[in-house]
Coordinates of C-alpha atoms (C1' of nucleotides) in Angstrom, one line a residue:
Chain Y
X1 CA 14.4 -16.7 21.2
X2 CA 11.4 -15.5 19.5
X3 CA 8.5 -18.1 18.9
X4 CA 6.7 -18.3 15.8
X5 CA 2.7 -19.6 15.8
X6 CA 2.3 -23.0 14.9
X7 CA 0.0 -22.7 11.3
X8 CA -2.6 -23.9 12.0
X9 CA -4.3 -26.9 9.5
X10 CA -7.7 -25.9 8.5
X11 CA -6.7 -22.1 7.6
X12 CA -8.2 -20.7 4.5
X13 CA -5.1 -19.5 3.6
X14 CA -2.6 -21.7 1.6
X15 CA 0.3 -22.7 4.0
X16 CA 3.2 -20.3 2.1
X17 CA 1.4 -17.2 2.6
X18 CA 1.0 -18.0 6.4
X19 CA 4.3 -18.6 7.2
X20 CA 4.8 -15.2 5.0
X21 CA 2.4 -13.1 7.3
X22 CA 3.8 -14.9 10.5
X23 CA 7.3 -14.3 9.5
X24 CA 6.7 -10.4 8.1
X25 CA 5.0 -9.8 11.4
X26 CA 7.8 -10.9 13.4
X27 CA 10.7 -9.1 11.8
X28 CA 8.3 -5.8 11.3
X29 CA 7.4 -6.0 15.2
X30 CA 11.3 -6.8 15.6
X31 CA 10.9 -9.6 17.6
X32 CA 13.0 -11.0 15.1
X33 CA 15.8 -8.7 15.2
X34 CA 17.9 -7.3 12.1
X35 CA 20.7 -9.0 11.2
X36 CA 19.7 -12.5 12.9
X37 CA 19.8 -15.5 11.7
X38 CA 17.2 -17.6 10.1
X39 CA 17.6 -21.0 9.4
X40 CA 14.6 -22.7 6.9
X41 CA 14.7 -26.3 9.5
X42 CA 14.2 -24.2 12.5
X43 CA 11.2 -22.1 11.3
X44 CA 10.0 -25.0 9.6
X45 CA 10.0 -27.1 11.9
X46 CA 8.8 -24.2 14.9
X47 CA 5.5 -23.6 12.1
X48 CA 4.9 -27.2 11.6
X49 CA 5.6 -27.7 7.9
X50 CA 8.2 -28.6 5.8
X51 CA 10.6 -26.0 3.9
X52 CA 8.6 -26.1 0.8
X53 CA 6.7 -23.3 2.4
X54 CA 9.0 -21.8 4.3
X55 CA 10.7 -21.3 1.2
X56 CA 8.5 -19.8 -0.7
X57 CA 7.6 -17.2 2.2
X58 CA 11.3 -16.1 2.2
X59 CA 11.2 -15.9 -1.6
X60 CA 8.7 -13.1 -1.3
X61 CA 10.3 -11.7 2.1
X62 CA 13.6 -11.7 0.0
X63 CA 11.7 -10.0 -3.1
X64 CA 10.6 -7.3 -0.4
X65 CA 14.4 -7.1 0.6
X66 CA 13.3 -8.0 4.5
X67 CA 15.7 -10.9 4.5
X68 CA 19.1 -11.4 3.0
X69 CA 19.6 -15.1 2.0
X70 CA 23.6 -16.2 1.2
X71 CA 23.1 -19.4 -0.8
X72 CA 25.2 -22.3 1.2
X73 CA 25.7 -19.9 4.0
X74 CA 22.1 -18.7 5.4
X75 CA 19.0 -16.3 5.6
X76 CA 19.5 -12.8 7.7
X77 CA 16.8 -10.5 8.8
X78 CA 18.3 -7.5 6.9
X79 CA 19.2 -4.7 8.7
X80 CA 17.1 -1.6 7.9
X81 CA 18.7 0.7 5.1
X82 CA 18.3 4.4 5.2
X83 CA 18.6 4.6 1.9
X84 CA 15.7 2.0 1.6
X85 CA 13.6 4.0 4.1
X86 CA 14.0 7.2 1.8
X87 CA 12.7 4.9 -0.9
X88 CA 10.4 3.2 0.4
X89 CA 8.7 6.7 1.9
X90 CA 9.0 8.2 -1.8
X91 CA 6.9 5.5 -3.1
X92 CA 4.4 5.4 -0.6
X93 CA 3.7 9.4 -0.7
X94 CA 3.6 9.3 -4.2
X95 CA 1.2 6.4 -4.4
X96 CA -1.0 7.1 -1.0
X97 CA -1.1 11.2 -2.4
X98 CA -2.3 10.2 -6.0
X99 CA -4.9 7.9 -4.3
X100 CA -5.8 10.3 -1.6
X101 CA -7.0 12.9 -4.1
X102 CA -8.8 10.5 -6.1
X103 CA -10.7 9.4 -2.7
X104 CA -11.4 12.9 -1.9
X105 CA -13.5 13.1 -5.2
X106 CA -15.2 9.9 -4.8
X107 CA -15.9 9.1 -1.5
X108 CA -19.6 9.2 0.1
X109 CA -21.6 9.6 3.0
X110 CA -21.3 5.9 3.9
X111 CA -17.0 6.2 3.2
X112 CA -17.1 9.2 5.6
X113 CA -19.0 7.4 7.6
X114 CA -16.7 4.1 7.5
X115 CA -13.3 6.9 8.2
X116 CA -14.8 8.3 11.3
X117 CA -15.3 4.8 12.7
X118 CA -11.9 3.5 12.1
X119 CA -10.8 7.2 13.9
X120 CA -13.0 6.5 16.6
X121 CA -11.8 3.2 17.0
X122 CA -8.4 5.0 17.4
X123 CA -9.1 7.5 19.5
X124 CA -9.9 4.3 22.3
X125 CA -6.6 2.6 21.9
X126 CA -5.2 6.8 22.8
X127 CA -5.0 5.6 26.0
X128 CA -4.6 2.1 27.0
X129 CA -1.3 2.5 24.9
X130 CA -1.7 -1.2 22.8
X131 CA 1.2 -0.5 20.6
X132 CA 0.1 -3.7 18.4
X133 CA -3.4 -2.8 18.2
X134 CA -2.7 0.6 17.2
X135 CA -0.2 -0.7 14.4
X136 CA -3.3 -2.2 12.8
X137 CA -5.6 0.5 13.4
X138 CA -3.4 2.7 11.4
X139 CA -2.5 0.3 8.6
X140 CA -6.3 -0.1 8.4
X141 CA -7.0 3.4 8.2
X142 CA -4.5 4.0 5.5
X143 CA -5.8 1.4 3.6
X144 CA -9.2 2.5 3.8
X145 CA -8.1 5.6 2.6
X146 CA -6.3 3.9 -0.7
X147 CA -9.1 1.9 -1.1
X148 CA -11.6 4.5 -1.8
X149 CA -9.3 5.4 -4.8
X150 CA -11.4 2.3 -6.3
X151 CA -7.6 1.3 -7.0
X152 CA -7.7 -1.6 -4.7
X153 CA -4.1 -2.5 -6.3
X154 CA -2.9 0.6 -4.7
X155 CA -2.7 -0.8 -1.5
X156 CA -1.1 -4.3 -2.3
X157 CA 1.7 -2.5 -4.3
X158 CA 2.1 0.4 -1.4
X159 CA 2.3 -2.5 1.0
X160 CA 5.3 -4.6 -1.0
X161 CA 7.4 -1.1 -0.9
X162 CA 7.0 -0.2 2.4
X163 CA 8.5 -3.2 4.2
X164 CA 11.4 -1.6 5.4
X165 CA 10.0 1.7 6.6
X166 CA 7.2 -0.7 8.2
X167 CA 9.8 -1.3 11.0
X168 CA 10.3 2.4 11.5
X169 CA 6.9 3.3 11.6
X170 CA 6.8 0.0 14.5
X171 CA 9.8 0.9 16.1
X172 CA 8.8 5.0 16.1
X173 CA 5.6 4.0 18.3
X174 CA 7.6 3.1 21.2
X175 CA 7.7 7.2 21.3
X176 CA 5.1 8.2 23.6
X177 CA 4.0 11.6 22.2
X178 CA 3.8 10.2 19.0
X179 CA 1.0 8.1 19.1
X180 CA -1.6 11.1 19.6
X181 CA 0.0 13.4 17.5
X182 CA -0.8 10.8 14.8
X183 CA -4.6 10.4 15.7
X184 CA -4.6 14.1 15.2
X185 CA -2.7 13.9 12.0
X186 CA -5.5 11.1 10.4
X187 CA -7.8 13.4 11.6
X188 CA -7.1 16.7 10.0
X189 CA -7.1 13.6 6.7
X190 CA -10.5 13.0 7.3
X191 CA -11.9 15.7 7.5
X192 CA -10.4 17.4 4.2
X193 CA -11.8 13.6 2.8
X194 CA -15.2 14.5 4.3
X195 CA -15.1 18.1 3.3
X196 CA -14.1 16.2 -0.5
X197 CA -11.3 19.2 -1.0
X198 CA -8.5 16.9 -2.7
X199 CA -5.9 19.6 -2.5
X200 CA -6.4 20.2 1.4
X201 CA -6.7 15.8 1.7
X202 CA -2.9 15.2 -0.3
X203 CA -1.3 18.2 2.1
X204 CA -2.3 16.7 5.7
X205 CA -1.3 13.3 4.6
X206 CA 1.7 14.3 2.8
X207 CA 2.5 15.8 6.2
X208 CA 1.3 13.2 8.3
X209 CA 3.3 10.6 6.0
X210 CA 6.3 12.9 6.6
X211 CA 6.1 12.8 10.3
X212 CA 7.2 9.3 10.2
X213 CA 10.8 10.0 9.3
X214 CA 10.9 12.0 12.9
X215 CA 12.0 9.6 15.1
X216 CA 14.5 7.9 12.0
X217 CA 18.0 9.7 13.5
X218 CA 17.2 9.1 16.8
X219 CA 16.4 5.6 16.9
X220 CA 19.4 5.2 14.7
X221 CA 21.5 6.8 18.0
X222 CA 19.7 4.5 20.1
X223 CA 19.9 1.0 18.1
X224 CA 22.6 1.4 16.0
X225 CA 22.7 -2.2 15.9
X226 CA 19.2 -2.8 13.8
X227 CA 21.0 -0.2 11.1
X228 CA 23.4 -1.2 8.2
X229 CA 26.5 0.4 9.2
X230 CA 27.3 2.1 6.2
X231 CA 26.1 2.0 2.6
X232 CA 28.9 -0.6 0.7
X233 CA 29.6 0.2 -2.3
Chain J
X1 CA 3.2 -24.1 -29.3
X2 CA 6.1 -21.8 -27.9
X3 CA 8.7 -22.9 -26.7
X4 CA 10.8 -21.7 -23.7
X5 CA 14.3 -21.4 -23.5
X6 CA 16.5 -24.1 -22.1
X7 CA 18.3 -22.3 -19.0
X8 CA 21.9 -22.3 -19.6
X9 CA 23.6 -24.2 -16.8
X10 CA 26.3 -21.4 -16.6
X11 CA 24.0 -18.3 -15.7
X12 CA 25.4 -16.3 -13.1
X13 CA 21.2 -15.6 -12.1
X14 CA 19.8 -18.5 -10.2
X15 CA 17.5 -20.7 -11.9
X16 CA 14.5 -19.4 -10.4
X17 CA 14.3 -16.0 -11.8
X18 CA 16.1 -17.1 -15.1
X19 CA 12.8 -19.5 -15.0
X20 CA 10.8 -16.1 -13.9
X21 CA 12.4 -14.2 -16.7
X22 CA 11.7 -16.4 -19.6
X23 CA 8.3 -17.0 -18.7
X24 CA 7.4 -13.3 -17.9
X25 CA 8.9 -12.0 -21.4
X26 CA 6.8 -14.6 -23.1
X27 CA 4.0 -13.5 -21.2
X28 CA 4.2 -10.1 -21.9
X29 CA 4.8 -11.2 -26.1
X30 CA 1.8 -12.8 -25.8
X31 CA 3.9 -15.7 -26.8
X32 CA 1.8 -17.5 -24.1
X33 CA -1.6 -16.3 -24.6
X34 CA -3.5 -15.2 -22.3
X35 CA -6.2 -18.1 -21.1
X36 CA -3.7 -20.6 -21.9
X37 CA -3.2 -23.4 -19.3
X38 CA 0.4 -24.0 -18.2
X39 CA 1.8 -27.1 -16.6
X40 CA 4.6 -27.1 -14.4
X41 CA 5.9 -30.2 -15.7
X42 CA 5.6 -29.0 -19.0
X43 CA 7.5 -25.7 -18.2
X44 CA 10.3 -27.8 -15.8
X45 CA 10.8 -30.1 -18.8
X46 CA 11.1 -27.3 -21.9
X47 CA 13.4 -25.5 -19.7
X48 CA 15.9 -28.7 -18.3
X49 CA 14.9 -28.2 -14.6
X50 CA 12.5 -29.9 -11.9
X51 CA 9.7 -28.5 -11.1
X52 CA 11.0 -26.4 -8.1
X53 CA 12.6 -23.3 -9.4
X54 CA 9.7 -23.3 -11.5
X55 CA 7.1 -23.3 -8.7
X56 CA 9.0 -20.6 -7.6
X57 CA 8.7 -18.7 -10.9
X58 CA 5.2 -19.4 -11.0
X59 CA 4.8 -17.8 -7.5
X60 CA 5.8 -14.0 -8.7
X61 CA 4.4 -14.4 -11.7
X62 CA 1.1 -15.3 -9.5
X63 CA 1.9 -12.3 -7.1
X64 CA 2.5 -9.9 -10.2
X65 CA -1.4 -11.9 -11.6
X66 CA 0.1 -12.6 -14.6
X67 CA -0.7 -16.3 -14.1
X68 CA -3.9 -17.8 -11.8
X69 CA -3.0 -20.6 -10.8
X70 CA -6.2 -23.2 -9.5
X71 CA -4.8 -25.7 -6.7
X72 CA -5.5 -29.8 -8.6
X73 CA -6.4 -28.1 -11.7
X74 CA -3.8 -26.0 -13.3
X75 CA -2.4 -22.7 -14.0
X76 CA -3.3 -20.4 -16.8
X77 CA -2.2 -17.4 -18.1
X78 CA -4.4 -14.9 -16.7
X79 CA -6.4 -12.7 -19.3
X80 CA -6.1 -8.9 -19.7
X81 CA -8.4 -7.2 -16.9
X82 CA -9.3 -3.9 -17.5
X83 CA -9.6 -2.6 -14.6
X84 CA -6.3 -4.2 -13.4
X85 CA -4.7 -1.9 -16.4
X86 CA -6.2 0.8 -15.2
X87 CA -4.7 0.5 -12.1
X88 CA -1.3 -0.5 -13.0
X89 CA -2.0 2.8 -14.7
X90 CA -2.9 4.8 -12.3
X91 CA 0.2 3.6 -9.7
X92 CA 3.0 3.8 -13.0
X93 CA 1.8 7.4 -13.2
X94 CA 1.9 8.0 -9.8
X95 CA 5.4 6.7 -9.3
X96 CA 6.8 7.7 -12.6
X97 CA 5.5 11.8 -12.2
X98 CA 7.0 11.9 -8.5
X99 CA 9.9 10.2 -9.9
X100 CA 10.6 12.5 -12.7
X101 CA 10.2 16.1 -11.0
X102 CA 12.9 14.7 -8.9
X103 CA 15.0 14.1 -12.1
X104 CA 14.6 17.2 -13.9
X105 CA 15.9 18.6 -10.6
X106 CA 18.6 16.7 -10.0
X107 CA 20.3 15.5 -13.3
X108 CA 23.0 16.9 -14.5
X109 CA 24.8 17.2 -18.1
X110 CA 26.2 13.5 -17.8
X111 CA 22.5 12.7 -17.4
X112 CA 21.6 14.9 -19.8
X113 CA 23.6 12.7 -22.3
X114 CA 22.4 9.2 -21.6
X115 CA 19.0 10.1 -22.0
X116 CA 20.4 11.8 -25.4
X117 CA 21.6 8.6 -26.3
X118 CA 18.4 6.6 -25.2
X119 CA 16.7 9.0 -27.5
X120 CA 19.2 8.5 -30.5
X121 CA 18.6 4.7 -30.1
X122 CA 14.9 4.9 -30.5
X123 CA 15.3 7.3 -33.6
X124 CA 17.2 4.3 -35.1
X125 CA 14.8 1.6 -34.5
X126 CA 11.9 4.1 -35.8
X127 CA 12.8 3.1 -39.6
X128 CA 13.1 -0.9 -39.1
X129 CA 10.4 -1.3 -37.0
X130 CA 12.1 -3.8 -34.8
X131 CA 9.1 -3.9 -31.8
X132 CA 10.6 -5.8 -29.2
X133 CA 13.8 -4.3 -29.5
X134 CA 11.7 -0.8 -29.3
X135 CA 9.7 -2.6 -26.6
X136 CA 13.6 -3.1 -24.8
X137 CA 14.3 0.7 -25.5
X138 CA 11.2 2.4 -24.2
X139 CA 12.0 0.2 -20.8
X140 CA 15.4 1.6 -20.5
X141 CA 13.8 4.8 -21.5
X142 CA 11.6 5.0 -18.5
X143 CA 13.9 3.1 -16.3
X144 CA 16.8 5.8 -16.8
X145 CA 13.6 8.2 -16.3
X146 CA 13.3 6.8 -12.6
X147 CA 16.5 5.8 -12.0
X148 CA 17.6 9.9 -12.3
X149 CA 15.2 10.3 -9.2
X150 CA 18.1 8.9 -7.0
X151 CA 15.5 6.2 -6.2
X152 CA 16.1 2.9 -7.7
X153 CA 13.5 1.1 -5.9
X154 CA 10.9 3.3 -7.8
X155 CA 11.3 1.3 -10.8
X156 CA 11.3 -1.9 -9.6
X157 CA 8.0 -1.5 -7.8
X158 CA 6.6 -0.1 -10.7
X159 CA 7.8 -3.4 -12.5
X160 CA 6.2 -5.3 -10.5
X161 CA 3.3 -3.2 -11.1
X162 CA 2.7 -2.9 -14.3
X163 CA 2.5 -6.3 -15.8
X164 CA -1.1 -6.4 -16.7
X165 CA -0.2 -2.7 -18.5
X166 CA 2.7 -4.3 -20.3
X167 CA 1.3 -6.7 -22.5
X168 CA -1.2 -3.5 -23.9
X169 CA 1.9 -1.4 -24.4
X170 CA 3.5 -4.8 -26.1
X171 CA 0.2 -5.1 -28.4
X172 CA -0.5 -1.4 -29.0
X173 CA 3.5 -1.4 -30.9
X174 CA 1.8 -3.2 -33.8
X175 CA -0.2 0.0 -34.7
X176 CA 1.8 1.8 -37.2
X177 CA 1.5 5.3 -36.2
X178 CA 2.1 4.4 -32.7
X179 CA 5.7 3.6 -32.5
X180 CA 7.4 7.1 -33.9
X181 CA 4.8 9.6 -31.5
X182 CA 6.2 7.6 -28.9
X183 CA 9.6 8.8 -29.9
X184 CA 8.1 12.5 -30.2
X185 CA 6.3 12.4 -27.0
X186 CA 10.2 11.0 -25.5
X187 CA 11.5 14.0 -26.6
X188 CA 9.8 16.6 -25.0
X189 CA 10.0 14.8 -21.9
X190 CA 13.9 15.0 -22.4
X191 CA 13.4 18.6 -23.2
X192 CA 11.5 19.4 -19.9
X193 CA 14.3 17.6 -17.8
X194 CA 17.5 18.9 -19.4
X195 CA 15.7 22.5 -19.0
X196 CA 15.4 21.3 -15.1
X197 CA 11.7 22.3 -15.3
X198 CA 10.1 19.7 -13.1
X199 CA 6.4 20.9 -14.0
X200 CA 7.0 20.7 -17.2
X201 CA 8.5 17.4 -17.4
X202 CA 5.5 16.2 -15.3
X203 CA 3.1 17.0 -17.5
X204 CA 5.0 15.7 -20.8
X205 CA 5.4 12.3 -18.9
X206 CA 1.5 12.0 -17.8
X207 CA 0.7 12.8 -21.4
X208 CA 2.6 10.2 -22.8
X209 CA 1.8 7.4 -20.5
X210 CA -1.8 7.8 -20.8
X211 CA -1.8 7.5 -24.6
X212 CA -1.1 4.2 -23.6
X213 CA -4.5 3.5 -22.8
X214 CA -5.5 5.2 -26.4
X215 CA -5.6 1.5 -27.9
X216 CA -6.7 -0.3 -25.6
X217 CA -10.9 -0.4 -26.6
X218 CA -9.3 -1.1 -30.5
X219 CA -7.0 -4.1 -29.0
X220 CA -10.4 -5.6 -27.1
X221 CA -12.7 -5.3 -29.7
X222 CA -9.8 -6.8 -32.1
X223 CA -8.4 -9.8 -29.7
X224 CA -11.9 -9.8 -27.5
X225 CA -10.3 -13.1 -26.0
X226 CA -7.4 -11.5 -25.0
X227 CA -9.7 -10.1 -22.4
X228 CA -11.2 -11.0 -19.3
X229 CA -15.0 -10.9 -20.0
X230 CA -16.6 -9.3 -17.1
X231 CA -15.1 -8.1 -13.9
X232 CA -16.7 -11.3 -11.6
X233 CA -18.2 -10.1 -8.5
Chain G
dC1 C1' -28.7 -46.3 -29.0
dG2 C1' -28.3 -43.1 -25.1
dG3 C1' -27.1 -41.8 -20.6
dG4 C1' -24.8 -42.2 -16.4
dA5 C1' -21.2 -43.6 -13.4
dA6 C1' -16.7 -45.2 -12.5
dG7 C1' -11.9 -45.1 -13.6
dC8 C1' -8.0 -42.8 -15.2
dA9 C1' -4.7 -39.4 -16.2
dC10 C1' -3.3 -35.1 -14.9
dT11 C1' -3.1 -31.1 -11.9
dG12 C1' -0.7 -28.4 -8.1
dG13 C1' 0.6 -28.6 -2.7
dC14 C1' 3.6 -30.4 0.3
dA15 C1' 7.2 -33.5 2.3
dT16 C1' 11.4 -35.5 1.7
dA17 C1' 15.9 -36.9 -0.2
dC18 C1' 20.1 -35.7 -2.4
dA19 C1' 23.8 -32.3 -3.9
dA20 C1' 27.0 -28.5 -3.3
dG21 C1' 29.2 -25.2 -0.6
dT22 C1' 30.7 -22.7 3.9
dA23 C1' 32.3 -22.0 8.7
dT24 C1' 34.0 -24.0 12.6
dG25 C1' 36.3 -26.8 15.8
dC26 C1' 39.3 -30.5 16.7
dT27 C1' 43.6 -32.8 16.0
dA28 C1' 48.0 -33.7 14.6
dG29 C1' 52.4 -32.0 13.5
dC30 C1' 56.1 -28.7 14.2
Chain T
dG1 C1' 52.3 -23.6 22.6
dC2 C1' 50.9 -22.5 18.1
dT3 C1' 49.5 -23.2 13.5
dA4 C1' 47.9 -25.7 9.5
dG5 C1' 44.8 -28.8 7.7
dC6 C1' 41.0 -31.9 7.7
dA7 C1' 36.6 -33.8 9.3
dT8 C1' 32.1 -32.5 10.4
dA9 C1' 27.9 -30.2 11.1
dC10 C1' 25.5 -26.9 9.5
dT11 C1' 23.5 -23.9 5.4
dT12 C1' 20.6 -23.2 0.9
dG13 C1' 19.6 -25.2 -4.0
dT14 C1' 17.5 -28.7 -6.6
dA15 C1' 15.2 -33.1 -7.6
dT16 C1' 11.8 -36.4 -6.7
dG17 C1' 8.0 -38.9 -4.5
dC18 C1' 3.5 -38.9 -2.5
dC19 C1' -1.2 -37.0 -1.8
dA20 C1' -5.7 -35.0 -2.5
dG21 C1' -8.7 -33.3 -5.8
dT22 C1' -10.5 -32.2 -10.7
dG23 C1' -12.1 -33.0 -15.5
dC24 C1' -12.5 -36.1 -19.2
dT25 C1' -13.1 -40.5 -21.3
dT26 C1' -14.8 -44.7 -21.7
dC27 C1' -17.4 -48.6 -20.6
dC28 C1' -21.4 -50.8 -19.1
dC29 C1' -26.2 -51.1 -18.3
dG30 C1' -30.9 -49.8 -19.2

DNA sequence: CGGGAAGCACTGGCATACAAGTATGCTAGC
DNA sequence: GCTAGCATACTTGTATGCCAGTGCTTCCCG
């Protein structure tokens, strides 16, 4: 019985797109599980609105294919797809490579600067193992990295696609040896960045982004229950 | 004073994205002009609906920025921002180029023929100069394009993308010589992927989609209130 | 006659009420 | 004991009512 926050009143944010973030971070951290049921009184009422809101955040989560929602029947956290994975990791190489390139030629000493602080800041979570904290650190990273594209849209759009590998990438950090090999990964990023070789920047992330896939078959074995069972025609 | 479809009560859509439909196309038309103020009680009545599924219209179209909308004061069509086209060009390029080497590689003769018949469509519309049914046909077009990838999700995230880009490729159809180098610039891109030559069919594709952008100063001296005026800080 | 302030009509945000449909469990009949 | 059918308690979809805030208009006073 997972608990979501209660939204609090004087957020800057309008009430929809909290319940959105709360409810997106719960189903990508799987605390709410794939394939369980939602119901738009219960997480209204656990957030402290009314559905209005909650609506409108499972209209987006729906748009994003993270929930399945049967009218007259009731809203599912959907169960990852392979085939959206593969999809989802095709458009966030194409997009995070075309930026990557782009940041390579433009970034300066004060971006280099701003990517070895986010690595450094990675490199102290290496060892106190804050699975959370490091999911941030890396989105943050990644976004810095789009960001410096001067194609701030980039990163919006990456982020809609990506929802369902999103729960990969969580789930794949539960992997102990990953976690490093990763910091080394974002490394070998910025320094081709820093170094302002586009060519050498789009390989190590089109290899680091690949890496993610790793763990896909055998966290499949191990939950088969979070997977759709087989593609239905 | 447009006016909007009434939503048949029959539509196998829900009334929601018939709403987001309607209002996008017009959009896009420039049937609503951009700067224009839109009232959800207006849209609910001209369409036969409450104001509900069109809220939830409204919110995509918001996500997508087609529309601002300004809490107790209104919602307005959102004028063209350059530098929002540029990067709806920069991510439809990305996705579309990654999209179509995996075509050329992957399509076979059946392929082949559709996208023969796409291209025997848009000969025929050359002469009459029908430009929203061309508008229709260069959709399909690309979307056939991605869909060859094996990656339907592509497209739809490049949708959702390209909004801001779509009411320039909309406007740049009334330039005469525009419509049949489109067609040319099709063809060759056919060419590259029925001769399974990925690098070639790359490079067509980029070519043609940035001469989309080859109107665009004309268009904003021409319609300068089209456009957003300065890019705020 | 001019200027300022108060009222008004309208906006979207949110909560709530009603409608339509599904699954489930209980009951009655065989 | 088992099965068929109905009542009920859910679900989401839609409509409506209320609220806080904005811009404009109009009226009153100097």
């Amino acid at each position: 019985m997972p608990v979501l926050p209660v939204l609090p009143r004087d957020g800057k944010e309008p009430a929809p797109v909290q319940a959105y973030q709360a409810i997106r971070d719960a189903i990508v951290r799987v605390e709410l599980e794939p394939g369980q049921r939602l119901s738009e009184n219960d997480l209204a009422s656990q957030m402290g609105v009314s559905r209005t809101p909650v609506r409108e955040a499972l209209a987006r989560l729906r748009d994003e294919q993270l929930v399945r929602v049967v009218p007259q029947l009731g809203t599912f956290v959907s169960r990852i797809s392979v085939a959206a994975v593969g999809d989802a990791q095709f458009i966030r190489e194409a997009l995070e490579c075309a930026a990557v390139r782009l940041s390579a030629e433009r970034a300066g000493p004060s971006d280099h600067e701003l990517l070895e602080e986010l690595m450094v800041a990675q490199e102290r979570t290496r060892a106190d193992g804050d699975l959370d904290a490091f999911y941030h650190l890396d989105d943050s990273f990644h976004h810095a990295l789009c960001d410096l594209s001067r194609h701030p849209t980039v990163w919006t759009i990456s982020q809609r696609a990506k929802s369902h590998l999103n729960r990969i990438r969580r789930l794949s950090l539960e992997v102990p040896t990953y976690l490093p090999e990763m910091v080394d990964e974002h490394r070998r990023v910025v320094d081709a960045v820093v170094a302002q070789d586009p060519d050498a920047a789009e390989l190590a992330l089109r290899y680091h982004l690949r890496q993610v896939l790793r763990e896909l078959p055998h966290l499949r074995e191990q939950r088969p229950d979070y997977f759709e069972q087989a593609e239905l025609v």
